[in-house]
Amino acid sequence: MKHSMVVLFQTKRGLLLLAQSSLVAFGILSGFAQIVLAIWPNPHLSSNERWFLLAALLVASLVFGLSRTWPRSGADRSFDSPDITVSIVVGDLFDQQTHLVVGFNDVFDTDTTDSVIIAASSVQGQFLQRIYGGDRGKLDADISDSLAGVQISEAEDRANKSAGKLERYPMGTVAVLGAPNRHYFCVAYTKMQNNLIAQSDVDLLWRSLSEVWESVYLRGQQKAVSIPIVGSELARINCLDRESLLRMILLSFVARSRQGIFCKELRIVVHPKDFDQLNMLEVAAFLRTL
């Protein structure tokens, strides 16, 4: 509630939308009132009653304006050409009964022990626990099988990289796991440095998203795909905030869809703890410009 009030009353777009909606409502209501008074004139209205009527019109108009512009907990838009839908929802990525996109590093690390290599609280860490039940051996085996035909780009020496996996794959490599009805598109969009700090940038993220869409085209059967706001935390893309990253994902998806439909619906899932960092009025406005 507090976040919604801040977005509405402390942003230029929020105040402008509120003013526009309220003025439209006031114009319609006052016009209707004038018609009623013209058909059924009442010369006996007192001054107080006239002021009360005006106040009622103003309050009703403001209430209507608030109802139309109050920031929602999500946003969506359907396109006619191409025939696709994009939506932003607040919730749990793993509760979405769709294909999922999960971010990995370029060595596809999976070890969450003490959160030294992979943070147990990260999407990748939750993927291990919630989809694989903590069975890291099974996850590693599935990743290896999926990447069997992909040539590694570099092999690190254990003397230089003290922990984690050593074989690096090209940035944007996608390991497709799971059954056809619910694939997990595991994309390498960060470089795991030898000091165990993952790093990415805007160019790498854009390239990785393009590779994800290509994999969805090949394996997704045009079914819905859910994706978190990748790059917002441990990937350390510090030059973009969550809202900018969200816009980047939307733009990348719509741009690829212009080449041909590969997915009927994209769902960007925002974790509830991150919702306060988004201005949904601006996000909705950006959706309308796509």
PDB file of C-alpha atoms in Angstrom:
ATOM      1  CA  MET A   1       0.000   0.000   0.000  1.00  0.00           C
ATOM      2  CA  LYS A   2       2.734   2.480   0.949  1.00  0.00           C
ATOM      3  CA  HIS A   3       4.702   1.706  -2.218  1.00  0.00           C
ATOM      4  CA  SER A   4       1.603   2.224  -4.381  1.00  0.00           C
ATOM      5  CA  MET A   5       0.952   5.636  -2.788  1.00  0.00           C
ATOM      6  CA  VAL A   6       4.565   6.705  -3.386  1.00  0.00           C
ATOM      7  CA  VAL A   7       4.422   5.621  -7.031  1.00  0.00           C
ATOM      8  CA  LEU A   8       1.144   7.440  -7.598  1.00  0.00           C
ATOM      9  CA  PHE A   9       1.679  10.682  -5.668  1.00  0.00           C
ATOM     10  CA  GLN A  10       5.442  11.198  -5.963  1.00  0.00           C
ATOM     11  CA  THR A  11       5.975  10.555  -9.660  1.00  0.00           C
ATOM     12  CA  LYS A  12       5.145  12.846 -12.546  1.00  0.00           C
ATOM     13  CA  ARG A  13       3.449  10.068 -14.523  1.00  0.00           C
ATOM     14  CA  GLY A  14       1.323   9.034 -11.543  1.00  0.00           C
ATOM     15  CA  LEU A  15       0.051  12.557 -10.901  1.00  0.00           C
ATOM     16  CA  LEU A  16      -0.569  13.176 -14.614  1.00  0.00           C
ATOM     17  CA  LEU A  17      -2.594   9.975 -15.026  1.00  0.00           C
ATOM     18  CA  LEU A  18      -4.570  10.737 -11.868  1.00  0.00           C
ATOM     19  CA  ALA A  19      -5.356  14.262 -13.077  1.00  0.00           C
ATOM     20  CA  GLN A  20      -6.389  13.084 -16.556  1.00  0.00           C
ATOM     21  CA  SER A  21      -8.684  10.331 -15.294  1.00  0.00           C
ATOM     22  CA  SER A  22     -10.250  12.559 -12.648  1.00  0.00           C
ATOM     23  CA  LEU A  23     -10.903  15.393 -15.125  1.00  0.00           C
ATOM     24  CA  VAL A  24     -12.511  13.016 -17.609  1.00  0.00           C
ATOM     25  CA  ALA A  25     -14.770  11.652 -14.872  1.00  0.00           C
ATOM     26  CA  PHE A  26     -15.650  15.175 -13.663  1.00  0.00           C
ATOM     27  CA  GLY A  27     -16.537  16.258 -17.186  1.00  0.00           C
ATOM     28  CA  ILE A  28     -18.851  13.281 -17.689  1.00  0.00           C
ATOM     29  CA  LEU A  29     -20.508  13.545 -14.267  1.00  0.00           C
ATOM     30  CA  SER A  30     -20.997  17.308 -14.414  1.00  0.00           C
ATOM     31  CA  GLY A  31     -22.432  17.027 -17.923  1.00  0.00           C
ATOM     32  CA  PHE A  32     -24.861  14.372 -16.736  1.00  0.00           C
ATOM     33  CA  ALA A  33     -25.836  16.534 -13.738  1.00  0.00           C
ATOM     34  CA  GLN A  34     -26.527  19.517 -16.010  1.00  0.00           C
ATOM     35  CA  ILE A  35     -28.748  17.400 -18.254  1.00  0.00           C
ATOM     36  CA  VAL A  36     -30.698  16.134 -15.246  1.00  0.00           C
ATOM     37  CA  LEU A  37     -31.147  19.671 -13.881  1.00  0.00           C
ATOM     38  CA  ALA A  38     -32.182  20.927 -17.323  1.00  0.00           C
ATOM     39  CA  ILE A  39     -34.901  18.266 -17.640  1.00  0.00           C
ATOM     40  CA  TRP A  40     -35.989  18.430 -14.018  1.00  0.00           C
ATOM     41  CA  PRO A  41     -35.123  21.961 -12.883  1.00  0.00           C
ATOM     42  CA  ASN A  42     -35.108  22.595  -9.175  1.00  0.00           C
ATOM     43  CA  PRO A  43     -35.009  26.299  -8.385  1.00  0.00           C
ATOM     44  CA  HIS A  44     -35.298  25.591  -4.700  1.00  0.00           C
ATOM     45  CA  LEU A  45     -31.760  24.212  -4.319  1.00  0.00           C
ATOM     46  CA  SER A  46     -30.061  26.116  -1.547  1.00  0.00           C
ATOM     47  CA  SER A  47     -26.526  27.433  -1.743  1.00  0.00           C
ATOM     48  CA  ASN A  48     -25.349  24.719   0.663  1.00  0.00           C
ATOM     49  CA  GLU A  49     -26.994  22.021  -1.451  1.00  0.00           C
ATOM     50  CA  ARG A  50     -25.291  23.324  -4.581  1.00  0.00           C
ATOM     51  CA  TRP A  51     -21.913  23.275  -2.842  1.00  0.00           C
ATOM     52  CA  PHE A  52     -22.643  19.762  -1.600  1.00  0.00           C
ATOM     53  CA  LEU A  53     -23.450  18.641  -5.143  1.00  0.00           C
ATOM     54  CA  LEU A  54     -20.191  20.120  -6.431  1.00  0.00           C
ATOM     55  CA  ALA A  55     -18.223  18.447  -3.643  1.00  0.00           C
ATOM     56  CA  ALA A  56     -19.898  15.120  -4.391  1.00  0.00           C
ATOM     57  CA  LEU A  57     -18.949  15.433  -8.063  1.00  0.00           C
ATOM     58  CA  LEU A  58     -15.338  16.232  -7.157  1.00  0.00           C
ATOM     59  CA  VAL A  59     -15.064  13.336  -4.707  1.00  0.00           C
ATOM     60  CA  ALA A  60     -16.649  10.894  -7.146  1.00  0.00           C
ATOM     61  CA  SER A  61     -14.274  12.064  -9.892  1.00  0.00           C
ATOM     62  CA  LEU A  62     -11.241  11.682  -7.633  1.00  0.00           C
ATOM     63  CA  VAL A  63     -12.338   8.204  -6.551  1.00  0.00           C
ATOM     64  CA  PHE A  64     -12.764   7.215 -10.191  1.00  0.00           C
ATOM     65  CA  GLY A  65      -9.335   8.636 -11.041  1.00  0.00           C
ATOM     66  CA  LEU A  66      -7.722   6.712  -8.180  1.00  0.00           C
ATOM     67  CA  SER A  67      -9.415   3.482  -9.236  1.00  0.00           C
ATOM     68  CA  ARG A  68      -8.130   3.868 -12.799  1.00  0.00           C
ATOM     69  CA  THR A  69      -4.555   4.865 -11.986  1.00  0.00           C
ATOM     70  CA  TRP A  70      -3.731   3.082  -8.724  1.00  0.00           C
ATOM     71  CA  PRO A  71      -0.587   1.029  -9.450  1.00  0.00           C
ATOM     72  CA  ARG A  72      -1.306  -2.657  -9.923  1.00  0.00           C
ATOM     73  CA  SER A  73       0.854  -5.536  -8.722  1.00  0.00           C
ATOM     74  CA  GLY A  74       1.380  -6.579 -12.324  1.00  0.00           C
ATOM     75  CA  ALA A  75       1.026  -5.520 -15.937  1.00  0.00           C
ATOM     76  CA  ASP A  76       0.369  -7.236 -19.242  1.00  0.00           C
ATOM     77  CA  ARG A  77      -0.150  -6.568 -22.901  1.00  0.00           C
ATOM     78  CA  SER A  78      -1.337  -8.638 -25.839  1.00  0.00           C
ATOM     79  CA  PHE A  79      -0.027  -7.947 -29.338  1.00  0.00           C
ATOM     80  CA  ASP A  80      -1.925  -8.556 -32.572  1.00  0.00           C
ATOM     81  CA  SER A  81       1.107  -8.731 -34.813  1.00  0.00           C
ATOM     82  CA  PRO A  82       2.817 -10.893 -33.786  1.00  0.00           C
ATOM     83  CA  ASP A  83       0.170 -12.740 -31.761  1.00  0.00           C
ATOM     84  CA  ILE A  84       1.946 -12.818 -28.386  1.00  0.00           C
ATOM     85  CA  THR A  85       1.338 -11.826 -24.781  1.00  0.00           C
ATOM     86  CA  VAL A  86       3.805 -10.419 -22.275  1.00  0.00           C
ATOM     87  CA  SER A  87       3.061 -10.027 -18.594  1.00  0.00           C
ATOM     88  CA  ILE A  88       4.789  -9.030 -15.376  1.00  0.00           C
ATOM     89  CA  VAL A  89       3.585 -10.848 -12.273  1.00  0.00           C
ATOM     90  CA  VAL A  90       4.642 -10.781  -8.632  1.00  0.00           C
ATOM     91  CA  GLY A  91       5.176 -14.245  -7.224  1.00  0.00           C
ATOM     92  CA  ASP A  92       7.355 -17.325  -7.105  1.00  0.00           C
ATOM     93  CA  LEU A  93       9.116 -18.346 -10.321  1.00  0.00           C
ATOM     94  CA  PHE A  94       8.877 -22.037  -9.473  1.00  0.00           C
ATOM     95  CA  ASP A  95       5.121 -21.871  -8.950  1.00  0.00           C
ATOM     96  CA  GLN A  96       4.623 -20.984 -12.616  1.00  0.00           C
ATOM     97  CA  GLN A  97       3.394 -24.005 -14.575  1.00  0.00           C
ATOM     98  CA  THR A  98       5.360 -23.009 -17.669  1.00  0.00           C
ATOM     99  CA  HIS A  99       8.811 -23.487 -19.121  1.00  0.00           C
ATOM    100  CA  LEU A 100      11.342 -21.695 -16.896  1.00  0.00           C
ATOM    101  CA  VAL A 101      14.523 -19.744 -17.615  1.00  0.00           C
ATOM    102  CA  VAL A 102      17.230 -20.152 -14.977  1.00  0.00           C
ATOM    103  CA  GLY A 103      20.493 -18.196 -14.999  1.00  0.00           C
ATOM    104  CA  PHE A 104      23.829 -20.004 -14.609  1.00  0.00           C
ATOM    105  CA  ASN A 105      27.485 -19.076 -14.903  1.00  0.00           C
ATOM    106  CA  ASP A 106      29.749 -20.162 -17.742  1.00  0.00           C
ATOM    107  CA  VAL A 107      31.048 -23.256 -15.912  1.00  0.00           C
ATOM    108  CA  PHE A 108      27.541 -24.298 -14.829  1.00  0.00           C
ATOM    109  CA  ASP A 109      28.424 -24.492 -11.149  1.00  0.00           C
ATOM    110  CA  THR A 110      25.814 -26.148  -8.928  1.00  0.00           C
ATOM    111  CA  ASP A 111      27.485 -26.413  -5.507  1.00  0.00           C
ATOM    112  CA  THR A 112      25.525 -24.432  -2.904  1.00  0.00           C
ATOM    113  CA  THR A 113      27.468 -25.692   0.134  1.00  0.00           C
ATOM    114  CA  ASP A 114      27.696 -22.816   2.613  1.00  0.00           C
ATOM    115  CA  SER A 115      26.775 -20.529  -0.333  1.00  0.00           C
ATOM    116  CA  VAL A 116      30.490 -20.218  -1.195  1.00  0.00           C
ATOM    117  CA  ILE A 117      30.197 -20.949  -4.928  1.00  0.00           C
ATOM    118  CA  ILE A 118      26.463 -20.611  -5.554  1.00  0.00           C
ATOM    119  CA  ALA A 119      24.218 -18.798  -3.083  1.00  0.00           C
ATOM    120  CA  ALA A 120      21.585 -21.181  -1.766  1.00  0.00           C
ATOM    121  CA  SER A 121      19.052 -18.336  -1.792  1.00  0.00           C
ATOM    122  CA  SER A 122      19.627 -17.500  -5.466  1.00  0.00           C
ATOM    123  CA  VAL A 123      17.308 -18.676  -8.238  1.00  0.00           C
ATOM    124  CA  GLN A 124      19.966 -21.191  -9.234  1.00  0.00           C
ATOM    125  CA  GLY A 125      20.238 -22.442  -5.659  1.00  0.00           C
ATOM    126  CA  GLN A 126      16.475 -22.732  -5.365  1.00  0.00           C
ATOM    127  CA  PHE A 127      16.414 -24.587  -8.683  1.00  0.00           C
ATOM    128  CA  LEU A 128      18.666 -27.264  -7.202  1.00  0.00           C
ATOM    129  CA  GLN A 129      16.520 -27.632  -4.100  1.00  0.00           C
ATOM    130  CA  ARG A 130      13.020 -27.300  -5.478  1.00  0.00           C
ATOM    131  CA  ILE A 131      13.324 -29.001  -8.850  1.00  0.00           C
ATOM    132  CA  TYR A 132      16.058 -31.540  -8.097  1.00  0.00           C
ATOM    133  CA  GLY A 133      15.385 -32.015  -4.398  1.00  0.00           C
ATOM    134  CA  GLY A 134      18.990 -31.087  -3.581  1.00  0.00           C
ATOM    135  CA  ASP A 135      20.378 -33.924  -5.739  1.00  0.00           C
ATOM    136  CA  ARG A 136      23.395 -32.133  -7.174  1.00  0.00           C
ATOM    137  CA  GLY A 137      24.705 -35.290  -8.825  1.00  0.00           C
ATOM    138  CA  LYS A 138      21.518 -35.651 -10.843  1.00  0.00           C
ATOM    139  CA  LEU A 139      21.573 -31.987 -11.856  1.00  0.00           C
ATOM    140  CA  ASP A 140      25.216 -32.179 -12.915  1.00  0.00           C
ATOM    141  CA  ALA A 141      24.527 -35.327 -14.940  1.00  0.00           C
ATOM    142  CA  ASP A 142      21.560 -33.710 -16.723  1.00  0.00           C
ATOM    143  CA  ILE A 143      23.625 -30.610 -17.528  1.00  0.00           C
ATOM    144  CA  SER A 144      26.465 -32.750 -18.882  1.00  0.00           C
ATOM    145  CA  ASP A 145      24.066 -34.730 -21.076  1.00  0.00           C
ATOM    146  CA  SER A 146      22.481 -31.537 -22.430  1.00  0.00           C
ATOM    147  CA  LEU A 147      25.873 -29.965 -23.208  1.00  0.00           C
ATOM    148  CA  ALA A 148      27.423 -33.130 -24.673  1.00  0.00           C
ATOM    149  CA  GLY A 149      27.573 -31.607 -28.147  1.00  0.00           C
ATOM    150  CA  VAL A 150      28.811 -28.178 -27.059  1.00  0.00           C
ATOM    151  CA  GLN A 151      32.527 -27.478 -27.308  1.00  0.00           C
ATOM    152  CA  ILE A 152      34.089 -25.929 -24.212  1.00  0.00           C
ATOM    153  CA  SER A 153      35.725 -22.564 -24.728  1.00  0.00           C
ATOM    154  CA  GLU A 154      38.385 -22.867 -22.042  1.00  0.00           C
ATOM    155  CA  ALA A 155      39.541 -25.174 -19.259  1.00  0.00           C
ATOM    156  CA  GLU A 156      40.837 -23.626 -16.060  1.00  0.00           C
ATOM    157  CA  ASP A 157      43.650 -25.067 -13.975  1.00  0.00           C
ATOM    158  CA  ARG A 158      42.836 -26.047 -10.407  1.00  0.00           C
ATOM    159  CA  ALA A 159      45.864 -24.080  -9.264  1.00  0.00           C
ATOM    160  CA  ASN A 160      44.177 -20.906 -10.568  1.00  0.00           C
ATOM    161  CA  LYS A 161      40.600 -21.732  -9.617  1.00  0.00           C
ATOM    162  CA  SER A 162      40.471 -23.251  -6.169  1.00  0.00           C
ATOM    163  CA  ALA A 163      36.834 -24.372  -6.178  1.00  0.00           C
ATOM    164  CA  GLY A 164      33.989 -25.093  -8.536  1.00  0.00           C
ATOM    165  CA  LYS A 165      33.982 -26.511 -12.029  1.00  0.00           C
ATOM    166  CA  LEU A 166      36.808 -25.851 -14.454  1.00  0.00           C
ATOM    167  CA  GLU A 167      35.371 -26.227 -17.971  1.00  0.00           C
ATOM    168  CA  ARG A 168      34.027 -23.001 -19.404  1.00  0.00           C
ATOM    169  CA  TYR A 169      31.342 -22.834 -22.054  1.00  0.00           C
ATOM    170  CA  PRO A 170      30.686 -19.940 -24.442  1.00  0.00           C
ATOM    171  CA  MET A 171      28.588 -17.169 -22.927  1.00  0.00           C
ATOM    172  CA  GLY A 172      24.951 -17.667 -23.831  1.00  0.00           C
ATOM    173  CA  THR A 173      25.196 -21.460 -23.857  1.00  0.00           C
ATOM    174  CA  VAL A 174      21.839 -22.983 -22.937  1.00  0.00           C
ATOM    175  CA  ALA A 175      21.422 -26.367 -21.274  1.00  0.00           C
ATOM    176  CA  VAL A 176      17.838 -27.525 -21.803  1.00  0.00           C
ATOM    177  CA  LEU A 177      16.685 -29.760 -18.948  1.00  0.00           C
ATOM    178  CA  GLY A 178      13.385 -31.366 -17.982  1.00  0.00           C
ATOM    179  CA  ALA A 179      10.535 -32.957 -19.891  1.00  0.00           C
ATOM    180  CA  PRO A 180       8.987 -31.412 -23.042  1.00  0.00           C
ATOM    181  CA  ASN A 181       5.925 -30.217 -21.114  1.00  0.00           C
ATOM    182  CA  ARG A 182       8.136 -28.165 -18.761  1.00  0.00           C
ATOM    183  CA  HIS A 183      11.649 -27.414 -19.917  1.00  0.00           C
ATOM    184  CA  TYR A 184      14.241 -25.554 -17.852  1.00  0.00           C
ATOM    185  CA  PHE A 185      16.359 -23.314 -20.060  1.00  0.00           C
ATOM    186  CA  CYS A 186      19.582 -22.961 -18.061  1.00  0.00           C
ATOM    187  CA  VAL A 187      21.571 -20.145 -19.657  1.00  0.00           C
ATOM    188  CA  ALA A 188      25.170 -19.148 -18.965  1.00  0.00           C
ATOM    189  CA  TYR A 189      24.967 -15.365 -18.767  1.00  0.00           C
ATOM    190  CA  THR A 190      27.673 -14.650 -16.185  1.00  0.00           C
ATOM    191  CA  LYS A 191      31.394 -15.407 -16.144  1.00  0.00           C
ATOM    192  CA  MET A 192      32.531 -17.124 -12.974  1.00  0.00           C
ATOM    193  CA  GLN A 193      35.891 -15.566 -12.252  1.00  0.00           C
ATOM    194  CA  ASN A 194      38.639 -17.551 -10.563  1.00  0.00           C
ATOM    195  CA  ASN A 195      37.984 -15.672  -7.320  1.00  0.00           C
ATOM    196  CA  LEU A 196      34.446 -17.150  -7.402  1.00  0.00           C
ATOM    197  CA  ILE A 197      32.770 -13.829  -8.155  1.00  0.00           C
ATOM    198  CA  ALA A 198      30.270 -13.980 -11.014  1.00  0.00           C
ATOM    199  CA  GLN A 199      30.309 -11.048 -13.402  1.00  0.00           C
ATOM    200  CA  SER A 200      28.264 -10.040 -16.444  1.00  0.00           C
ATOM    201  CA  ASP A 201      27.405  -6.923 -18.427  1.00  0.00           C
ATOM    202  CA  VAL A 202      24.656  -5.575 -20.665  1.00  0.00           C
ATOM    203  CA  ASP A 203      26.143  -6.948 -23.874  1.00  0.00           C
ATOM    204  CA  LEU A 204      26.556 -10.447 -22.427  1.00  0.00           C
ATOM    205  CA  LEU A 205      23.026 -10.396 -21.045  1.00  0.00           C
ATOM    206  CA  TRP A 206      21.520  -9.321 -24.377  1.00  0.00           C
ATOM    207  CA  ARG A 207      23.475 -12.043 -26.186  1.00  0.00           C
ATOM    208  CA  SER A 208      22.393 -14.617 -23.611  1.00  0.00           C
ATOM    209  CA  LEU A 209      18.735 -13.641 -23.913  1.00  0.00           C
ATOM    210  CA  SER A 210      18.975 -14.047 -27.686  1.00  0.00           C
ATOM    211  CA  GLU A 211      20.341 -17.565 -27.200  1.00  0.00           C
ATOM    212  CA  VAL A 212      17.535 -18.380 -24.768  1.00  0.00           C
ATOM    213  CA  TRP A 213      14.900 -17.320 -27.292  1.00  0.00           C
ATOM    214  CA  GLU A 214      16.596 -19.447 -29.943  1.00  0.00           C
ATOM    215  CA  SER A 215      16.495 -22.474 -27.631  1.00  0.00           C
ATOM    216  CA  VAL A 216      12.837 -21.770 -26.836  1.00  0.00           C
ATOM    217  CA  TYR A 217      12.180 -21.639 -30.573  1.00  0.00           C
ATOM    218  CA  LEU A 218      13.797 -25.055 -31.042  1.00  0.00           C
ATOM    219  CA  ARG A 219      12.472 -26.810 -27.940  1.00  0.00           C
ATOM    220  CA  GLY A 220       9.641 -24.796 -26.415  1.00  0.00           C
ATOM    221  CA  GLN A 221       6.801 -25.735 -28.803  1.00  0.00           C
ATOM    222  CA  GLN A 222       5.527 -22.134 -28.530  1.00  0.00           C
ATOM    223  CA  LYS A 223       4.380 -22.728 -24.942  1.00  0.00           C
ATOM    224  CA  ALA A 224       4.531 -20.058 -22.239  1.00  0.00           C
ATOM    225  CA  VAL A 225       7.896 -19.227 -20.677  1.00  0.00           C
ATOM    226  CA  SER A 226       8.573 -17.645 -17.295  1.00  0.00           C
ATOM    227  CA  ILE A 227      11.767 -15.780 -16.502  1.00  0.00           C
ATOM    228  CA  PRO A 228      13.020 -13.896 -13.425  1.00  0.00           C
ATOM    229  CA  ILE A 229      14.681 -10.488 -13.688  1.00  0.00           C
ATOM    230  CA  VAL A 230      18.056 -11.952 -14.607  1.00  0.00           C
ATOM    231  CA  GLY A 231      21.127  -9.870 -13.865  1.00  0.00           C
ATOM    232  CA  SER A 232      19.632  -8.069 -10.880  1.00  0.00           C
ATOM    233  CA  GLU A 233      21.704  -9.468  -8.029  1.00  0.00           C
ATOM    234  CA  LEU A 234      24.808 -11.658  -8.076  1.00  0.00           C
ATOM    235  CA  ALA A 235      25.424 -11.089 -11.794  1.00  0.00           C
ATOM    236  CA  ARG A 236      26.515  -7.588 -10.757  1.00  0.00           C
ATOM    237  CA  ILE A 237      25.182  -5.655 -13.737  1.00  0.00           C
ATOM    238  CA  ASN A 238      25.379  -2.522 -11.643  1.00  0.00           C
ATOM    239  CA  CYS A 239      24.748  -0.046 -14.455  1.00  0.00           C
ATOM    240  CA  LEU A 240      21.090  -1.149 -14.721  1.00  0.00           C
ATOM    241  CA  ASP A 241      18.477  -1.276 -11.982  1.00  0.00           C
ATOM    242  CA  ARG A 242      15.749  -3.930 -11.862  1.00  0.00           C
ATOM    243  CA  GLU A 243      13.305  -1.823 -13.838  1.00  0.00           C
ATOM    244  CA  SER A 244      15.832  -1.286 -16.631  1.00  0.00           C
ATOM    245  CA  LEU A 245      16.685  -4.989 -16.689  1.00  0.00           C
ATOM    246  CA  LEU A 246      12.986  -5.812 -16.915  1.00  0.00           C
ATOM    247  CA  ARG A 247      12.614  -3.460 -19.870  1.00  0.00           C
ATOM    248  CA  MET A 248      15.623  -5.060 -21.522  1.00  0.00           C
ATOM    249  CA  ILE A 249      14.078  -8.520 -21.230  1.00  0.00           C
ATOM    250  CA  LEU A 250      10.796  -7.250 -22.674  1.00  0.00           C
ATOM    251  CA  LEU A 251      12.512  -5.483 -25.554  1.00  0.00           C
ATOM    252  CA  SER A 252      14.654  -8.510 -26.371  1.00  0.00           C
ATOM    253  CA  PHE A 253      11.633 -10.822 -26.404  1.00  0.00           C
ATOM    254  CA  VAL A 254       9.461  -8.564 -28.561  1.00  0.00           C
ATOM    255  CA  ALA A 255      12.336  -7.871 -30.973  1.00  0.00           C
ATOM    256  CA  ARG A 256      12.940 -11.605 -31.462  1.00  0.00           C
ATOM    257  CA  SER A 257       9.199 -12.218 -31.872  1.00  0.00           C
ATOM    258  CA  ARG A 258       9.163  -9.808 -34.816  1.00  0.00           C
ATOM    259  CA  GLN A 259      11.311 -12.335 -36.688  1.00  0.00           C
ATOM    260  CA  GLY A 260       8.743 -15.068 -36.099  1.00  0.00           C
ATOM    261  CA  ILE A 261       6.645 -16.378 -33.229  1.00  0.00           C
ATOM    262  CA  PHE A 262       8.624 -18.759 -31.028  1.00  0.00           C
ATOM    263  CA  CYS A 263       6.654 -18.373 -27.776  1.00  0.00           C
ATOM    264  CA  LYS A 264       3.032 -17.338 -27.308  1.00  0.00           C
ATOM    265  CA  GLU A 265       3.502 -15.884 -23.832  1.00  0.00           C
ATOM    266  CA  LEU A 266       6.390 -14.496 -21.831  1.00  0.00           C
ATOM    267  CA  ARG A 267       5.885 -14.105 -18.101  1.00  0.00           C
ATOM    268  CA  ILE A 268       8.418 -12.055 -16.144  1.00  0.00           C
ATOM    269  CA  VAL A 269       8.180 -13.082 -12.513  1.00  0.00           C
ATOM    270  CA  VAL A 270       9.132 -10.511  -9.870  1.00  0.00           C
ATOM    271  CA  HIS A 271       9.925 -11.758  -6.391  1.00  0.00           C
ATOM    272  CA  PRO A 272       7.712 -10.049  -3.766  1.00  0.00           C
ATOM    273  CA  LYS A 273      10.771  -8.620  -1.982  1.00  0.00           C
ATOM    274  CA  ASP A 274      11.814  -6.855  -5.192  1.00  0.00           C
ATOM    275  CA  PHE A 275       8.426  -5.361  -6.033  1.00  0.00           C
ATOM    276  CA  ASP A 276       9.075  -2.107  -4.154  1.00  0.00           C
ATOM    277  CA  GLN A 277      11.993  -1.425  -6.494  1.00  0.00           C
ATOM    278  CA  LEU A 278       9.708  -1.283  -9.532  1.00  0.00           C
ATOM    279  CA  ASN A 279       7.503   1.581 -10.684  1.00  0.00           C
ATOM    280  CA  MET A 280       4.648  -0.370 -12.242  1.00  0.00           C
ATOM    281  CA  LEU A 281       3.155   2.790 -13.777  1.00  0.00           C
ATOM    282  CA  GLU A 282       6.368   3.249 -15.767  1.00  0.00           C
ATOM    283  CA  VAL A 283       6.548  -0.452 -16.603  1.00  0.00           C
ATOM    284  CA  ALA A 284       2.966  -0.416 -17.885  1.00  0.00           C
ATOM    285  CA  ALA A 285       3.698   2.716 -19.919  1.00  0.00           C
ATOM    286  CA  PHE A 286       6.758   1.033 -21.436  1.00  0.00           C
ATOM    287  CA  LEU A 287       4.636  -1.984 -22.376  1.00  0.00           C
ATOM    288  CA  ARG A 288       2.272   0.299 -24.272  1.00  0.00           C
ATOM    289  CA  THR A 289       5.161   1.705 -26.335  1.00  0.00           C
ATOM    290  CA  LEU A 290       6.430  -1.662 -27.546  1.00  0.00           C
TER     291      LEU A 290
END
